Coordinates of C-alpha atoms in Angstrom, one line a residue:
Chain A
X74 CA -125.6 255.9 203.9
X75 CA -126.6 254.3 200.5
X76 CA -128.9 256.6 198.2
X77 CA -130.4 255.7 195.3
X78 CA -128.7 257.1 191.5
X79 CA -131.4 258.7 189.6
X80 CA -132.7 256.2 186.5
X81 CA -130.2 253.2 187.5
X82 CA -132.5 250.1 187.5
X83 CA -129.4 247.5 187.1
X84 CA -130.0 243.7 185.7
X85 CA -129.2 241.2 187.6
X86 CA -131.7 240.7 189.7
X87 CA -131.8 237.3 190.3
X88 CA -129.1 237.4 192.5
X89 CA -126.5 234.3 192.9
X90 CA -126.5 234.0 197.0
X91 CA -123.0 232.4 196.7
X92 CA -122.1 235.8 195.3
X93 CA -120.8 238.2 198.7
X94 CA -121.9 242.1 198.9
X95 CA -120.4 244.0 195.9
X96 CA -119.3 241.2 193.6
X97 CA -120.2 240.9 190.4
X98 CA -119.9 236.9 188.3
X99 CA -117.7 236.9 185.8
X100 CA -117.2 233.8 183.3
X101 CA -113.5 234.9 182.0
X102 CA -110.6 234.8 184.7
X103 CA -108.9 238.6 185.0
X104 CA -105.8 239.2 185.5
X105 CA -104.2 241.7 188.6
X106 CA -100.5 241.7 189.3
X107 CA -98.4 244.5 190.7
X108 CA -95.9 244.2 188.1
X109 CA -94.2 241.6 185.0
X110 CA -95.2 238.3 185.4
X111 CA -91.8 236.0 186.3
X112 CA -90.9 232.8 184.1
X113 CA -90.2 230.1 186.4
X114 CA -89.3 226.4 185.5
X115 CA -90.9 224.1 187.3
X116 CA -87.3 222.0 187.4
X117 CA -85.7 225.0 189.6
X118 CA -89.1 225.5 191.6
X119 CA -88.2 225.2 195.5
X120 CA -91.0 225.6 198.1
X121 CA -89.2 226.6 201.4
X122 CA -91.5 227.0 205.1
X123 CA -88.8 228.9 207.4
X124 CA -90.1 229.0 211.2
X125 CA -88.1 230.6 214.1
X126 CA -87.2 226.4 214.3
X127 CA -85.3 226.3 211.0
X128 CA -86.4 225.6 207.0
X129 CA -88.2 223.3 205.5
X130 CA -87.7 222.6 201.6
X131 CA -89.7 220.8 198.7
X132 CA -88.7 220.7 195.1
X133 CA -91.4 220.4 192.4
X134 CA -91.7 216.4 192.8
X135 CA -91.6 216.4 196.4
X136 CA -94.7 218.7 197.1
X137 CA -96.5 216.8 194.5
X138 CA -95.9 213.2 196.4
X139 CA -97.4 215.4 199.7
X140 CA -101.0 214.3 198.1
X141 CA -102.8 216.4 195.0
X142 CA -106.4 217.3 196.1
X143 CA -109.2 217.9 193.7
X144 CA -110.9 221.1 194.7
X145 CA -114.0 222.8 194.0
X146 CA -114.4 226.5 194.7
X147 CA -115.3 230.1 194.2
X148 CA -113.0 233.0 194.1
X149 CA -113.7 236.6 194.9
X150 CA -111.6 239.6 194.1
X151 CA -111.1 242.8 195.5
X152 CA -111.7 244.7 192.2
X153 CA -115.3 243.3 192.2
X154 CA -115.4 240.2 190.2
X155 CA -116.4 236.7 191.1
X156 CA -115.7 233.1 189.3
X157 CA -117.9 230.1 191.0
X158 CA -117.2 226.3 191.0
X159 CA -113.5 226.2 189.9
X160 CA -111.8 223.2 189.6
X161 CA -108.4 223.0 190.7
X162 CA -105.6 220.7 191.5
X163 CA -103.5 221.3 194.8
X164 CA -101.3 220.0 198.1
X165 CA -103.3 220.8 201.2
X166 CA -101.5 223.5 203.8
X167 CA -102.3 220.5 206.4
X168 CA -99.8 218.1 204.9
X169 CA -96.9 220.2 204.5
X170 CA -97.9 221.7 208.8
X171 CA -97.8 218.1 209.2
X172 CA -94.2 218.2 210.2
X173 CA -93.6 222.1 210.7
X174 CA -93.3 222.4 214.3
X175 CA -93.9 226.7 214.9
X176 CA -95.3 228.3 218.1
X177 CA -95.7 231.5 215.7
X178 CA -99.5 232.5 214.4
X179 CA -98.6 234.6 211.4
X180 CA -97.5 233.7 208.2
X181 CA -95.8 236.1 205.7
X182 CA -96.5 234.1 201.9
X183 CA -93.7 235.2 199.2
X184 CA -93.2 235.1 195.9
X185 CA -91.2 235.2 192.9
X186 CA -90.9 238.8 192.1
X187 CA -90.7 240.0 195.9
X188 CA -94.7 239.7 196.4
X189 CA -95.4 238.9 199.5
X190 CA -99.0 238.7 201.4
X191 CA -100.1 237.8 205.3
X192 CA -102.8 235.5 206.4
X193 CA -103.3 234.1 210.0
X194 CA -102.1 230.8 210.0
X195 CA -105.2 229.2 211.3
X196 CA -106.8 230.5 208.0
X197 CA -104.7 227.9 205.9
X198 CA -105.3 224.8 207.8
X199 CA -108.3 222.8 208.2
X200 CA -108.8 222.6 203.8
X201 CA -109.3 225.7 203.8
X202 CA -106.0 226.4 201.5
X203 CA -103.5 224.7 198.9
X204 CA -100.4 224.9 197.0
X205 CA -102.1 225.0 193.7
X206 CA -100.6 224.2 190.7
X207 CA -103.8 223.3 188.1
X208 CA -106.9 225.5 187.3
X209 CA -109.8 224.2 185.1
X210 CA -108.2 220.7 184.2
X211 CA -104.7 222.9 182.8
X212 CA -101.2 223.4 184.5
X213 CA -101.5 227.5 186.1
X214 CA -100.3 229.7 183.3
X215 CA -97.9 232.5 184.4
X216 CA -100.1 234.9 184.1
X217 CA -102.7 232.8 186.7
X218 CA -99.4 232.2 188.8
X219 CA -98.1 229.7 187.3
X220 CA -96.2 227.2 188.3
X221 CA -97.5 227.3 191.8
X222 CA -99.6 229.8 193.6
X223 CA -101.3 229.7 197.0
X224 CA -104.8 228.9 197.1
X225 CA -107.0 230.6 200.1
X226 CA -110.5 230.9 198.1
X227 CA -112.4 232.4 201.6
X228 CA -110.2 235.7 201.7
X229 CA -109.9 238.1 198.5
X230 CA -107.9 236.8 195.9
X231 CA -105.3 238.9 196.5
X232 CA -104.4 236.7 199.5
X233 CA -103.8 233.8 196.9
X234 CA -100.7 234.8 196.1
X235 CA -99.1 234.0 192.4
X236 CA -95.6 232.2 192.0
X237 CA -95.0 231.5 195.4
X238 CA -91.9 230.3 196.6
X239 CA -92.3 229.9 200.5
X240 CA -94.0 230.6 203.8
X241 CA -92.1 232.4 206.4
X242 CA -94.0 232.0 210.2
X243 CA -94.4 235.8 212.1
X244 CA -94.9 236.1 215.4
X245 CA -97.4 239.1 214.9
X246 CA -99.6 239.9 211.9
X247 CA -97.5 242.3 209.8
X248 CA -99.0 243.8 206.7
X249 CA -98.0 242.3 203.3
X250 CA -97.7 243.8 200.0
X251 CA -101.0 245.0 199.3
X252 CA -101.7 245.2 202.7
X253 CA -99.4 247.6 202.9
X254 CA -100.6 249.6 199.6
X255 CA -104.2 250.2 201.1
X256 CA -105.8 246.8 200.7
X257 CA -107.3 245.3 204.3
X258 CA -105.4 243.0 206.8
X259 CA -107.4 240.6 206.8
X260 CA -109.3 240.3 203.5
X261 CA -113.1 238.8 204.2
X262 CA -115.5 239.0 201.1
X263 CA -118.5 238.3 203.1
X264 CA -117.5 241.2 205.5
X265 CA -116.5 243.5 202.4
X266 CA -112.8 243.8 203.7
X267 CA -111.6 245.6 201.2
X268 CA -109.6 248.1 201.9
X269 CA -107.8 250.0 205.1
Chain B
X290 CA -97.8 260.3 199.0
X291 CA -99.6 261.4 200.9
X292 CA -101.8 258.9 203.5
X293 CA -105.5 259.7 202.7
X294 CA -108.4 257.1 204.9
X295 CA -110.5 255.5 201.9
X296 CA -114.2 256.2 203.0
X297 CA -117.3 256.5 201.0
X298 CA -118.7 259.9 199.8
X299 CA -121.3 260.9 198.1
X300 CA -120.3 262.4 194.4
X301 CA -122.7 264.7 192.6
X302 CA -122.1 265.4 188.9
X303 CA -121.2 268.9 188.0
X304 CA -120.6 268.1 184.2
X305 CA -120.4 265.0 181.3
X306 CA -118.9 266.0 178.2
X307 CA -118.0 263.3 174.9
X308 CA -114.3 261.9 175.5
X309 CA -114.2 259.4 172.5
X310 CA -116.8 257.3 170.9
X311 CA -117.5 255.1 173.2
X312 CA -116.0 256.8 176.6
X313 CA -117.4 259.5 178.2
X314 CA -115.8 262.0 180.8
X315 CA -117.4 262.7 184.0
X316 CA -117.1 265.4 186.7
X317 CA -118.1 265.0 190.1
X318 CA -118.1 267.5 193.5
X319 CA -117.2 265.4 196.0
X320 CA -117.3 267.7 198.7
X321 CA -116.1 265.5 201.6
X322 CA -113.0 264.0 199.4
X323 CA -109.8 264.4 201.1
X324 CA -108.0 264.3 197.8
X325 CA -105.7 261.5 196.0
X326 CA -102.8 260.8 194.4
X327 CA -102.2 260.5 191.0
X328 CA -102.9 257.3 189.9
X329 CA -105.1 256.0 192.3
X330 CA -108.8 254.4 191.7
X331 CA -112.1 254.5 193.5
X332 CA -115.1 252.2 193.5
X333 CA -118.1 253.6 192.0
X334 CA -121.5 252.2 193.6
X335 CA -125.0 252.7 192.2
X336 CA -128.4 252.0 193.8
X337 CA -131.5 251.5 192.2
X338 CA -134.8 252.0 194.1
X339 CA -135.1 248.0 195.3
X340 CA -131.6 248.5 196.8
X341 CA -130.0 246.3 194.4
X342 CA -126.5 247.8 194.3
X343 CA -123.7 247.5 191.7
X344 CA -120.4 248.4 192.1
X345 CA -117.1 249.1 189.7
X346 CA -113.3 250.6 190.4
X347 CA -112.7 253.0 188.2
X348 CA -108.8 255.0 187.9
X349 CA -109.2 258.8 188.6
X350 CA -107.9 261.4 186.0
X351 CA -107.4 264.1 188.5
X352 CA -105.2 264.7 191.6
X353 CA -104.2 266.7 194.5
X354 CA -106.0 268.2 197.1
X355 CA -109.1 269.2 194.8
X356 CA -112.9 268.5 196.0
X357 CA -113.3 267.7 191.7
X358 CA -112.9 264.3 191.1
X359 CA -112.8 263.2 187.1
X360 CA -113.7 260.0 185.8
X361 CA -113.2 258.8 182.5
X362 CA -115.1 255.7 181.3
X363 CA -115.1 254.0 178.6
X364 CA -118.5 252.1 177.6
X365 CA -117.9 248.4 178.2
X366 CA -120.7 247.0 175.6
X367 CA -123.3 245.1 177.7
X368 CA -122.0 246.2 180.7
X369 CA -124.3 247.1 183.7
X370 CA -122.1 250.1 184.9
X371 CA -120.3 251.5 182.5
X372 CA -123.0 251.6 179.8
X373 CA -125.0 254.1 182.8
X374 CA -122.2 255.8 183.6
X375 CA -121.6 256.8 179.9
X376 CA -125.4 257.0 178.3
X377 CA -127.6 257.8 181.4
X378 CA -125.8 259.7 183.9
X379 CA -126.5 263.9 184.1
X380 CA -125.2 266.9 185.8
X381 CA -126.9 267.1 189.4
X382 CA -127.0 263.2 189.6
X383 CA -125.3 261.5 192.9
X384 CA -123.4 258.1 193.4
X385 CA -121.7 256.8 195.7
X386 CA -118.0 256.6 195.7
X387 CA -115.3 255.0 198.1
X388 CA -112.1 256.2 198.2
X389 CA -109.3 257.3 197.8
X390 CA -107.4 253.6 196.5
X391 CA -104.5 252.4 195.8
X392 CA -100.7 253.5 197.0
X393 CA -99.0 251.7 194.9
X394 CA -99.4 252.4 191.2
X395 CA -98.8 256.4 191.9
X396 CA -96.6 258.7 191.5
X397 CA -95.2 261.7 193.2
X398 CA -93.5 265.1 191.7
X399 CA -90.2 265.2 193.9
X400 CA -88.2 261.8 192.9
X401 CA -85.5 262.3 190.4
X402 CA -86.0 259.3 188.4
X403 CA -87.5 259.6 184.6
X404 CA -90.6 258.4 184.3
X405 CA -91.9 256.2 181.7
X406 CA -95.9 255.8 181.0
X407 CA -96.7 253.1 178.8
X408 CA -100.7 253.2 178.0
X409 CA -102.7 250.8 176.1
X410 CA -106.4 252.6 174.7
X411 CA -108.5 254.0 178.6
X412 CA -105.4 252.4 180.4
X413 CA -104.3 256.0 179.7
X414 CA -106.4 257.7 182.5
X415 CA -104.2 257.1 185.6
X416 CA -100.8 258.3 183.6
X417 CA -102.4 261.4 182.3
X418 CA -103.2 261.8 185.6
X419 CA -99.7 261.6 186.4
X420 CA -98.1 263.9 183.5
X421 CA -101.1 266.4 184.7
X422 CA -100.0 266.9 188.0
X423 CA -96.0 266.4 187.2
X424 CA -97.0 269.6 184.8
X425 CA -99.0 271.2 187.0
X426 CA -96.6 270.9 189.9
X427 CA -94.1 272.1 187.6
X428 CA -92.1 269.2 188.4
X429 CA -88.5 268.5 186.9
X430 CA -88.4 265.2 186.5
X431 CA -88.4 264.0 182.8
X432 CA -91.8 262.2 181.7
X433 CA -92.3 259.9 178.6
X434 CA -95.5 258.6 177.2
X435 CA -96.0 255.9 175.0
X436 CA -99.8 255.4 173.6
X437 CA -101.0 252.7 172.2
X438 CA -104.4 253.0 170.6
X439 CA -107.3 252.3 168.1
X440 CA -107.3 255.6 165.7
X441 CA -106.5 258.8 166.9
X442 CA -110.2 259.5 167.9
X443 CA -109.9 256.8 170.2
X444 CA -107.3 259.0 172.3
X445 CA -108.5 260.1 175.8
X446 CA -107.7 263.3 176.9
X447 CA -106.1 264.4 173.4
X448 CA -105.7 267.8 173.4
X449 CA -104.5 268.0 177.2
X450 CA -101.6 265.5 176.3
X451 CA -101.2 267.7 173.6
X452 CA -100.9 271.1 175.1
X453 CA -99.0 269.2 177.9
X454 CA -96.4 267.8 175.4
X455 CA -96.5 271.6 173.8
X456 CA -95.2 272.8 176.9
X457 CA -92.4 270.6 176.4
X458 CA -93.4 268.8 179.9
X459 CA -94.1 265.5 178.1
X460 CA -92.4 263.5 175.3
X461 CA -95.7 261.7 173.8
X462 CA -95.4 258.7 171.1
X463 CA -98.6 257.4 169.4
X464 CA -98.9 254.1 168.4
X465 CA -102.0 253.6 166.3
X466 CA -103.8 249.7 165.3
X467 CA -106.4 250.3 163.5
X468 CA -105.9 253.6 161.3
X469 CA -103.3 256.3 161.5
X470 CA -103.4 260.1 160.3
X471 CA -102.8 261.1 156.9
X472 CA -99.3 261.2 156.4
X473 CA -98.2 258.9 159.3
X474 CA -95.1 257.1 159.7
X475 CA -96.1 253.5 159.3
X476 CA -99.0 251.3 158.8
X477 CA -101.4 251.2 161.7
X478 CA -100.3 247.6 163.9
X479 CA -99.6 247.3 167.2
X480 CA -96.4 248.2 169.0
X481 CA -93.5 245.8 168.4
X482 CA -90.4 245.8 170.9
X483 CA -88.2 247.5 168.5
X484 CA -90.2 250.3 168.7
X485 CA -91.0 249.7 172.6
X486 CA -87.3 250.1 172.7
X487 CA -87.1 253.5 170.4
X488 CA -89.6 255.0 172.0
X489 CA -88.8 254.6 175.8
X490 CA -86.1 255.6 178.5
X491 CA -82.8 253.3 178.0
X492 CA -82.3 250.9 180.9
X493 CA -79.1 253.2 182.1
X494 CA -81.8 255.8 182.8
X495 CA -83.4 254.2 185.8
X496 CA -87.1 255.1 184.8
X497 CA -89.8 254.2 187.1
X498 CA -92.5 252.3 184.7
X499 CA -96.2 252.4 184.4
X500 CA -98.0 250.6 182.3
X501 CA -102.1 250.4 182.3
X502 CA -104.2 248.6 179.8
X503 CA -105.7 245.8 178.6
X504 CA -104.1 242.1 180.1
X505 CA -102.5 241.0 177.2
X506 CA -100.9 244.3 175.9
X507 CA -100.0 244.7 179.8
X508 CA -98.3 240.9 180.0
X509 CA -96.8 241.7 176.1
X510 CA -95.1 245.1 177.3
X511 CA -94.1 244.4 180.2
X512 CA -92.1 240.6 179.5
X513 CA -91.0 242.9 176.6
X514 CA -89.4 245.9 179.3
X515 CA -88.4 243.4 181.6
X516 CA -86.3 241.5 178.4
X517 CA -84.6 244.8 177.7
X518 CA -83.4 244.9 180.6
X519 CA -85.0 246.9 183.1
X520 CA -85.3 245.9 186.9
X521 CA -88.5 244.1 187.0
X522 CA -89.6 245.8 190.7
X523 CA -89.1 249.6 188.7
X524 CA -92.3 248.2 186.2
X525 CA -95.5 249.0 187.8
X526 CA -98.8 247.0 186.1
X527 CA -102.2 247.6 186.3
X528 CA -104.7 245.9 183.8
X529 CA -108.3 246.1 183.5
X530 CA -111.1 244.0 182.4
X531 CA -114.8 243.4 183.5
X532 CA -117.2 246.1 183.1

């Protein structure tokens, strides 16, 4: 149903193709959270993955000896802004499924704070997501989501969820925080998922 | 709140009047809108005659079941949208706009809790959108307001907080940075927690908290709230940036 707005010309013409419908590139890094950022200390940092099975725990030191990828991507969020080629630091979803035995397709993400956020889990394997803990050669501040967040840079960034704390498997696809709050299921840039 | 399907509509501008300065407000007949809650946002999307689109979220100043939807933008300098929206944009003019969004950082008249706005320069717009309605609904619950902004010029929707504070509906504190009014209480500077403290509900109150402005006044207030005190999950953030 677009129309044209009388007298808007625009500028950037010259269009980045990496850039998906309704994004614009930004060269800061904006901030969204729901509410106060939580101070957490690395030393009492606990990453738990709890399937219908049982838990499975890693302290700070024992996710970092799971392997540390350097990464290279773009993120996209929901609130229209872009950031290409950033580098981060991260352990692959694939090594810590390494030993998670689940017959369970969903996974709920949570955070310190109570955040919480639902991707399929065939979305996190395969490289395509990371417990991250570095962005542009520097630890995550906790305002980035800092110490750890997840890392899922093909979904909205809303999916990468900040100061998470754990992975809880679901046998259906139950709606998150924002999911919940009128953002999209799913999340797909390049399908402009935005929003219910 | 009320569950309202986000869609797009088209928005034709009835009127554009001076807000401040630099900000501009802007009201649109949306006559598909099924209404929103106060707080919410909506994406603003512009065409130009190549079909190169641009698209910005934008909070909305009005609620309720009205078919008026009011902007309020504030020119963001070498911006693409905002400087249109503020310098080009005339009555009869239509964009697109897709909405209603956002169910989380509103509020509704009807709970008993006090609530607390805590606004840092346009971060304003979606709590005067709440003490509107919670006047307008003639709603008991006991609101607070605490403004932290440039000069008082810089102040959105001034003389509606004003009347609305008249009324006795809304407690209003200023904080001013960069100059004050003749005869002010204190040199202009930004807000400190000590006066974070005076001017808001006690933690024994049980407000409900929202706070919209910049990131870092956003991160400062809030750590500062949450230091004082008050459960982290009654503070409600939203920060903006990117024009």
């Amino acid at each position: 149903m677009s129309f044209i707005t009388r007298g808007f010309s625009g500028r950037g013409r010259d269009r980045d193709p990496r850039l998906p419908p309704g994004q614009t590139l930004v060269e800061d890094w904006p901030v969204l959270s729901a509410g106060p950022t939580p101070d957490i200390d690395p030393a009492d940092w606990e990453f738990v993955v709890a399937t219908e099975n049982g838990r499975h725990t890693w302290n700070w030191d024992e996710m970092h000896a799971l392997g540390v990828e350097d990464i290279t991507v773009d993120i996209h969020c929901v609130t229209h802004w872009s950031k290409l080629e950033m580098a981060w630091r991260g352990v692959p979803l694939d090594k810590i499924f390494e030993n998670v035995e689940t017959s369970y397709d969903y996974v709920m993400a949570h955070s310190y704070g109570g955040y919480t956020t639902n991707v399929p889990l065939d979305e996190l394997l395969d490289g395509q997501a990371w417990i991250a803990f570095e962005a542009d050669g520097e630890p995550l501040t906790p305002e980035h989501g800092g110490p750890a967040r997840l890392l899922v840079p093909h979904l909205y960034f809303w999916k990468s969820a900040k100061w998470v704390r754990g992975l809880v498997m679901m046998p259906s696809d139950d709606p998150g925080f924002w999911e919940q709050n009128g953002y999209n299921l799913h999340g797909d840039p390049w399908a402009e998922e935005r929003y219910w | 709140m009320t569950h309202r399907p986000a869609a797009w509509h088209a928005a034709t501008v009835r009127s554009v009047s001076r807000e401040t300065a630099s900000a501009r407000r802007i009201e649109f007949e949306v006559p598909t809108w099924p209404g929103n809650d106060a707080g919410a946002h909506l994406d603003v999307r512009l065409t130009a005659p190549d079909g190169y689109q641009a698209s910005r979220s934008y909070s909305i100043a009005s609620s309720g079941d009205s078919r008026r939807v009011v902007l309020a933008v504030d020119e963001v300098p070498g911006g693409e949208v905002s400087p249109f929206l503020v310098h080009e944009l005339q009555p009869g003019d239509q964009v697109e706009i897709h909405g209603p969004l956002g169910a989380y950082f509103v509020w509704t008249p009807g709970d008993e809790r006090p609530v607390q706005l805590i606004a840092g320069g346009s971060g304003v717009v979606p709590l005067y959108a709440m003490a509107e309605l919670h006047d307008r609904e003639q709603d008991s619950t006991p609101f607070r307001l605490l403004y932290s902004v440039r000069t008082p010029d810089d102040r959105f929707f001034a003389s509606e907080l004003e009347q609305i504070a008249a009324r006795g509906r809304l407690e209003a504190s200023y904080v001013y940075t960069r100059a004050v009014p003749a005869g002010w209480h204190s040199a202009p500077g930004r807000v400190t927690r000590d006066a974070l403290a005076a001017a808001t509900w006690p933690v024994d109150r049980r407000p409900r908290i929202y706070v919209c402005g910049p990131t870092p006044f956003v991160e400062t207030v809030a750590d500062w709230l949450t230091e004082l005190g008050h459960e982290p999950r009654a503070i409600r953030t939203e920060r903006f940036g990117g024009g």
